[in-house]
């Protein structure tokens, strides 16, 4: 017997028809001391309009706020075009380069053709950018820019960044609406938006990584979560349910199209749905629709990305199909006593996992899929299932973004009180969820236990249950991998605010301490968030004003000098080798051909990058020359920061990772694995600066400043 069935039984025993009861009965009039006040509908509509206006205003203000921070930090409106482009660091520059390529193309058709048959991103190869990367948003934006002649009003780069800052308004409005839906008051949405802004360091990084894929995807994902929260509201009209399902589909599709990590985020969401469906928290029909929508969205993206095999072979598709199949095979999960149902549930979970594993491996073998193997190697090493010498896995392990969530994140969240409230709400909701789950599995109960269950079930509506497990699973992801914290921290603000403003939660708490009255519930529900809002204004308003008044300017003369030299002193078809991060900027600023780049989701590119990075290893000049020429390299850029690696400790410097992968001992004091042996050659990036004859025979220095050293490779030289 599910929570819904038990609640129906309780209400029927009290003499109320089940059909007359809803979890959130519509209030036709406002009541005071049992008297109906006329004009209740009007007041409700006014409140709805006011709440909508407040939400839109907060979204727009947030958008203006982050745009102003970006301008003040770089003096973006005053710096040169090359400096603006250099400010798009690492992969951000690569993504923006395709927007620039489309805008500058003679026609839209020519621009699309240059993306589908691209021979500049990877030398000596023609690749399909639309298949390999998630850049449809750049394509769409460039078509808008050209079609509506926006050039008359805005430069291309401003149209691009203003679009991303505008998406922040969508993001905040979606968070606001989700919090409002969960709590029943738009005051909750105001608090969620305030927490999002005051915790900006941990909720977004849009102002300094504008083109990053997550800045396109997360606002849409927030819209999807809002739509799912509305979908799980009880007693939706059929028309409203169909429109909500359409909203879920569109937002899921756009999210999948915008981010290469789409399948992993949606897999976690599918696990949320699977958990709650197995414990009878959610309507089974709606869960089935979301499973189908997720798979359909991914397959549609797979089609648009020219049948990208990494999407077709994703775990999400295998898991969702397995969950639906297992449900067909085991249609008697909700019968029997506690032990019987636990046994059936265990077998159900085991069946789904086994089917997922078998289906996924079968699909990968058919597709010969190896593009995502580096992710599983990284996860295996990260969670302690054996050390690895794999260069790609160690490269991820040594990056701070892929490490554990730093403790100072929680310190900042505590400073705004959001984490205090979050833990409090999480505890209350988790206890209620445990009680309801236990009762659902028992299947029967006496009157007393059902009365207690009714209190918990009133608090834990399907939408609240979904958001509870959502925040737990994405919280685990954030704690394990810092880069993924942004998908959790924004929802943390929503969850904390909605719980604090939830009348059911305050009613349950006050009943537990025997202080319940409707008036006290209203006081706690509205007074507590208002006090927190006053505290946030008092503490953070001066900080925000000081932040907005602080003016800086972009300053990177060495990189600017390098880009200007490449544009003026190298052939237009020159092939340039170097670090992934730098080469993304080289492509954007100069349009030269690259040997490698930061979009790391292709096995052959990962192998190529490892080979190019031998310029920082202990290899002979002949070997390095042979490797670089095999990729058609004309110039190689060496960076002191990469060569000496002072940012990381021993064992995590790039040079150390290459030494380990090559079987060589590392430099500096410290222990090495017994199997590592000293190399017979010095480190290439250090030795070449001494200009010995064995190096100058293959490499000629053509440019140097305090940061970069550029060498031209000799033509048609045979390496022995």
XYZ file of C-alpha atoms in Angstrom, residues 109-562:
454
model
C 25.985 27.582 -45.792
C 29.746 28.144 -46.125
C 30.100 28.462 -42.373
C 28.210 25.212 -41.734
C 30.300 23.437 -44.376
C 33.511 24.638 -42.694
C 32.319 23.148 -39.393
C 31.227 19.827 -40.858
C 34.477 19.497 -42.832
C 36.912 21.177 -40.466
C 40.643 20.769 -41.172
C 42.024 23.454 -38.876
C 41.185 22.141 -35.411
C 43.300 18.987 -35.788
C 46.147 19.035 -38.306
C 46.217 16.432 -41.080
C 42.624 15.469 -40.251
C 39.194 16.514 -41.369
C 36.719 16.290 -38.494
C 33.043 17.147 -38.050
C 32.834 19.788 -35.318
C 29.058 19.397 -35.017
C 29.518 15.695 -34.330
C 32.479 15.993 -31.978
C 31.512 19.025 -29.883
C 28.384 20.608 -28.409
C 28.443 23.849 -30.400
C 24.928 24.035 -31.828
C 24.294 27.011 -29.552
C 27.134 28.903 -31.251
C 25.712 27.967 -34.654
C 22.211 29.101 -33.682
C 23.484 32.366 -32.199
C 25.589 33.173 -35.261
C 22.593 32.536 -37.557
C 20.476 34.896 -35.426
C 23.224 37.509 -35.561
C 23.463 37.339 -39.341
C 19.761 36.935 -40.133
C 18.537 39.897 -38.083
C 21.504 42.130 -38.994
C 22.404 42.656 -35.347
C 25.801 43.886 -36.556
C 24.206 47.331 -36.899
C 23.651 47.474 -33.140
C 26.169 45.156 -31.460
C 29.592 43.684 -32.094
C 29.528 39.859 -32.404
C 31.357 39.331 -29.128
C 28.875 41.497 -27.212
C 25.880 39.691 -28.687
C 27.480 36.448 -27.524
C 28.288 37.444 -23.949
C 25.006 39.305 -23.439
C 23.151 36.147 -24.456
C 25.008 34.165 -21.795
C 24.383 36.839 -19.175
C 20.729 36.868 -20.234
C 20.568 33.130 -19.576
C 21.471 33.917 -15.984
C 18.128 35.701 -15.737
C 16.433 32.512 -16.983
C 18.446 30.543 -14.411
C 17.392 32.687 -11.456
C 13.744 32.789 -12.574
C 13.723 28.972 -12.865
C 15.181 28.613 -9.361
C 12.659 31.152 -8.084
C 9.718 29.279 -9.643
C 10.909 25.894 -8.336
C 11.173 27.243 -4.806
C 7.756 28.876 -5.127
C 6.187 25.625 -6.375
C 7.657 23.606 -3.501
C 6.742 26.038 -0.722
C 3.543 27.682 -1.972
C 4.846 31.233 -1.467
C 6.974 33.424 -3.712
C 8.805 34.713 -0.641
C 10.669 31.412 -0.835
C 11.710 32.265 -4.398
C 13.044 35.642 -3.249
C 15.159 33.956 -0.571
C 16.457 31.359 -3.064
C 17.468 34.120 -5.501
C 19.188 36.126 -2.736
C 21.111 33.050 -1.635
C 22.098 32.308 -5.235
C 23.581 35.795 -5.608
C 25.234 36.057 -2.190
C 26.840 32.643 -2.749
C 27.870 33.572 -6.295
C 31.426 32.241 -5.874
C 29.981 28.754 -5.403
C 26.821 28.907 -7.537
C 28.173 30.179 -10.873
C 31.369 31.145 -12.652
C 29.750 32.687 -15.698
C 31.438 36.082 -15.342
C 34.925 34.660 -15.998
C 34.200 31.485 -18.046
C 31.457 32.805 -20.290
C 31.451 30.281 -23.191
C 31.803 27.230 -20.916
C 29.194 24.571 -21.783
C 27.715 24.517 -18.279
C 26.753 28.192 -18.571
C 24.500 27.239 -21.476
C 23.237 24.013 -19.929
C 22.553 24.723 -16.252
C 19.898 27.427 -16.780
C 17.995 24.991 -19.006
C 18.464 22.205 -16.475
C 16.951 24.468 -13.803
C 13.939 24.982 -16.075
C 13.650 21.205 -16.442
C 13.716 20.690 -12.659
C 10.991 23.343 -12.279
C 8.881 21.580 -14.931
C 9.358 18.183 -13.246
C 8.429 19.691 -9.872
C 5.214 21.015 -11.417
C 4.549 17.713 -13.202
C 4.528 15.836 -9.898
C 1.868 18.092 -8.408
C -1.297 16.071 -7.790
C -4.535 16.415 -9.748
C -3.105 18.180 -12.795
C -5.576 18.683 -15.602
C -4.769 16.559 -18.676
C -4.026 19.650 -20.768
C -1.689 21.031 -18.095
C 0.039 17.675 -17.798
C 0.643 17.480 -21.554
C 2.039 21.033 -21.646
C 4.304 20.254 -18.691
C 5.582 17.084 -20.356
C 6.314 19.160 -23.455
C 8.274 21.638 -21.288
C 10.208 18.753 -19.724
C 11.025 17.365 -23.177
C 12.166 20.707 -24.640
C 14.323 21.584 -21.630
C 15.818 18.069 -21.459
C 16.620 18.166 -25.166
C 18.246 21.616 -24.997
C 20.226 20.608 -21.918
C 21.462 17.469 -23.703
C 22.383 19.462 -26.790
C 24.381 22.060 -24.851
C 26.745 20.030 -22.637
C 29.004 17.029 -23.224
C 28.340 15.822 -19.667
C 24.594 15.604 -20.380
C 24.381 11.805 -20.165
C 25.994 11.675 -16.727
C 23.758 14.384 -15.245
C 20.646 12.771 -16.675
C 21.804 9.374 -15.414
C 21.881 10.749 -11.868
C 18.420 12.188 -12.424
C 17.240 8.784 -13.667
C 18.651 7.211 -10.493
C 16.603 9.723 -8.467
C 13.452 8.683 -10.315
C 14.286 4.981 -10.040
C 14.835 5.210 -6.276
C 11.592 7.063 -5.629
C 9.581 4.893 -8.011
C 10.859 1.735 -6.295
C 9.719 3.123 -2.924
C 6.277 4.251 -4.202
C 6.893 7.981 -3.806
C 6.077 8.962 -7.385
C 3.268 8.237 -9.846
C 4.566 5.435 -12.029
C 3.059 6.772 -15.256
C 4.832 10.130 -14.939
C 8.147 8.454 -14.135
C 7.776 6.338 -17.278
C 7.227 9.472 -19.348
C 10.388 11.099 -17.968
C 12.419 7.947 -18.701
C 11.164 8.035 -22.289
C 11.790 11.781 -22.600
C 15.397 11.389 -21.428
C 16.116 8.621 -23.934
C 14.303 10.422 -26.762
C 16.222 13.643 -26.059
C 19.584 11.881 -26.104
C 18.765 9.974 -29.292
C 17.635 13.193 -30.973
C 20.908 14.847 -29.962
C 22.741 11.762 -31.240
C 21.017 12.277 -34.612
C 21.862 15.996 -34.698
C 25.465 15.197 -33.823
C 25.712 12.920 -36.839
C 25.175 9.719 -34.829
C 27.773 10.421 -32.171
C 28.553 6.952 -30.789
C 29.417 8.225 -27.305
C 25.778 9.295 -26.884
C 24.323 6.120 -28.376
C 26.485 4.027 -26.049
C 25.724 6.080 -22.944
C 24.864 4.454 -19.634
C 21.677 6.522 -19.431
C 20.082 4.909 -22.484
C 21.015 1.429 -21.220
C 19.778 2.169 -17.681
C 16.429 3.652 -18.689
C 15.654 0.831 -21.108
C 16.666 -1.714 -18.457
C 14.487 -0.055 -15.806
C 11.455 -0.113 -18.099
C 12.094 -3.729 -19.110
C 12.637 -4.885 -15.518
C 9.389 -3.236 -14.488
C 7.595 -5.286 -17.163
C 9.252 -8.492 -15.986
C 8.533 -7.817 -12.301
C 5.026 -6.415 -12.102
C 4.290 -7.672 -8.563
C 6.779 -5.546 -6.630
C 4.076 -3.901 -4.502
C 2.638 -7.049 -2.973
C 3.561 -8.917 0.203
C 4.889 -7.966 3.613
C 7.979 -5.998 4.587
C 10.565 -8.758 4.161
C 8.940 -9.993 0.975
C 8.943 -6.535 -0.566
C 12.540 -5.882 0.492
C 13.569 -9.115 -1.185
C 11.687 -8.239 -4.365
C 13.166 -4.742 -4.318
C 16.695 -6.141 -3.976
C 16.135 -8.500 -6.912
C 14.633 -5.644 -8.933
C 17.665 -3.399 -8.358
C 20.016 -6.292 -9.147
C 18.123 -7.092 -12.346
C 18.217 -3.467 -13.524
C 21.968 -3.138 -12.834
C 22.774 -6.428 -14.577
C 20.638 -5.537 -17.584
C 22.262 -2.084 -17.750
C 25.749 -3.599 -17.680
C 24.932 -6.206 -20.329
C 23.096 -3.822 -22.668
C 25.772 -1.133 -22.364
C 28.636 -3.529 -23.041
C 26.768 -5.052 -25.980
C 26.130 -1.611 -27.532
C 29.733 -0.497 -26.980
C 31.078 -3.610 -28.666
C 28.801 -3.144 -31.650
C 29.774 0.542 -31.944
C 33.436 -0.123 -31.066
C 33.107 2.733 -28.576
C 36.232 3.828 -26.677
C 35.741 7.599 -26.425
C 34.570 7.518 -22.793
C 37.065 4.989 -21.422
C 39.195 7.763 -19.869
C 36.247 8.705 -17.619
C 35.987 5.190 -16.190
C 39.765 4.983 -15.746
C 39.618 8.263 -13.853
C 36.735 7.076 -11.642
C 38.511 3.786 -10.933
C 41.674 5.591 -9.828
C 39.786 8.325 -7.957
C 37.885 5.925 -5.740
C 40.928 3.837 -4.923
C 40.489 0.789 -7.134
C 44.203 0.583 -7.838
C 46.909 3.050 -8.847
C 47.328 3.862 -12.516
C 50.065 5.100 -14.812
C 47.511 6.159 -17.373
C 48.362 9.691 -18.452
C 44.774 10.798 -19.089
C 43.445 9.489 -15.764
C 46.303 11.116 -13.836
C 45.798 14.388 -15.713
C 42.237 14.528 -14.338
C 43.233 13.326 -10.876
C 45.786 16.106 -10.511
C 43.397 18.878 -11.541
C 41.829 20.683 -8.593
C 38.495 20.889 -10.431
C 38.207 17.094 -10.384
C 39.229 16.711 -6.762
C 37.079 16.672 -3.640
C 35.014 19.726 -2.764
C 37.238 22.018 -0.648
C 36.205 22.600 2.950
C 36.190 26.380 2.498
C 33.129 25.956 0.250
C 31.095 24.973 3.308
C 32.592 27.883 5.264
C 31.275 30.326 2.658
C 27.876 28.611 2.567
C 27.676 28.805 6.347
C 28.462 32.515 6.208
C 25.209 33.203 4.338
C 23.195 30.861 6.623
C 22.093 28.793 3.630
C 23.950 25.688 4.780
C 22.508 25.899 8.291
C 19.007 25.980 6.848
C 19.827 23.332 4.232
C 21.016 20.810 6.828
C 17.974 21.525 8.994
C 15.495 21.069 6.121
C 17.388 18.046 4.807
C 17.224 16.364 8.213
C 13.477 16.941 8.670
C 12.652 15.872 5.116
C 14.903 12.807 5.312
C 13.260 11.632 8.537
C 9.828 12.093 6.951
C 10.991 10.254 3.814
C 12.365 7.353 5.860
C 9.054 7.040 7.736
C 6.988 7.079 4.545
C 9.349 4.651 2.759
C 9.199 2.210 5.677
C 5.415 2.363 5.775
C 5.163 1.958 1.997
C 7.274 -1.198 2.217
C 5.255 -2.568 5.151
C 2.079 -2.251 3.148
C -0.260 -2.171 6.169
C -0.459 -0.307 9.443
C -2.653 0.411 12.452
C -4.574 3.627 12.947
C -1.925 5.262 15.123
C 0.929 4.661 12.723
C -1.195 5.840 9.791
C -1.952 9.095 11.587
C 1.792 9.683 12.003
C 2.346 8.718 8.383
C -0.267 11.227 7.267
C 1.783 14.027 8.841
C 4.928 12.888 7.029
C 3.115 12.303 3.728
C 1.587 15.783 3.840
C 5.103 17.216 4.024
C 6.613 14.790 1.523
C 4.543 15.359 -1.591
C 5.913 13.785 -4.808
C 7.581 17.025 -5.958
C 9.219 17.478 -2.541
C 10.364 13.844 -2.527
C 11.911 14.289 -5.983
C 13.823 17.416 -4.949
C 14.980 15.742 -1.720
C 16.663 12.811 -3.470
C 17.829 15.146 -6.266
C 19.739 17.326 -3.820
C 21.212 14.289 -2.016
C 22.577 12.584 -5.142
C 23.854 15.755 -6.784
C 25.323 16.751 -3.416
C 27.305 13.505 -3.381
C 28.501 14.268 -6.916
C 29.584 17.786 -5.900
C 31.474 16.579 -2.826
C 33.323 13.968 -4.881
C 34.097 16.249 -7.859
C 34.468 19.978 -7.279
C 33.726 20.941 -10.907
C 30.201 19.595 -10.504
C 29.393 21.712 -7.453
C 27.585 24.355 -9.511
C 24.776 21.968 -10.405
C 24.258 21.265 -6.678
C 24.791 24.623 -4.954
C 22.099 26.413 -6.937
C 19.597 23.670 -6.098
C 20.797 23.804 -2.484
C 19.552 27.418 -2.338
C 16.172 26.356 -3.727
C 15.801 23.375 -1.397
C 16.744 25.322 1.721
C 14.454 28.272 0.901
C 11.474 26.095 -0.031
C 11.776 24.060 3.158
C 12.070 27.125 5.344
C 8.914 28.636 3.827
C 6.915 25.411 3.784
C 3.842 25.477 6.032
C 3.672 21.665 6.143
C 7.196 21.417 7.502
C 6.595 24.028 10.196
C 3.289 22.351 11.044
C 5.017 18.992 11.487
C 7.767 20.511 13.659
C 5.352 22.455 15.857
C 3.129 19.401 16.268
C 6.140 17.361 17.375
C 6.910 19.906 20.129
C 3.175 20.352 20.924
C 3.112 24.051 20.004
C 1.006 23.818 16.865
C -1.502 26.490 15.937
C -2.200 27.772 12.398
C -1.170 31.261 13.486
C 2.230 30.065 14.734
C 2.802 28.191 11.486
C 2.149 31.385 9.498
C 4.434 33.420 11.757
C 7.313 30.939 11.446
C 6.766 30.480 7.728
C 7.012 34.185 6.884
C 8.989 35.745 9.725
C 12.002 33.408 9.502
C 12.785 34.063 5.800
C 12.192 37.799 6.251
C 14.742 37.890 9.095
C 17.262 35.990 6.974
C 16.681 38.365 4.053
C 17.321 41.329 6.360
C 20.510 39.668 7.601
C 21.704 39.050 4.028
C 21.015 42.667 3.050
C 22.778 43.982 6.122
C 25.868 41.784 5.715
C 26.297 41.459 1.955
C 24.918 44.673 0.454
C 28.060 46.684 1.386
C 30.250 43.882 -0.003
C 28.359 43.823 -3.276
C 28.550 47.588 -3.652
C 32.280 47.506 -2.939
C 32.665 44.705 -5.485
C 30.783 46.672 -8.124
C 32.891 49.776 -7.503
C 36.189 47.888 -7.775
C 37.669 48.477 -11.233
C 40.381 46.306 -12.788
C 41.806 45.861 -16.279
C 42.800 42.846 -18.345
C 46.588 42.510 -18.426
C 48.401 39.696 -20.192
C 51.041 41.360 -22.414
C 53.047 38.186 -23.074
C 50.097 36.298 -24.543
C 49.012 39.360 -26.547
C 52.542 39.681 -27.937
C 52.585 35.974 -28.856
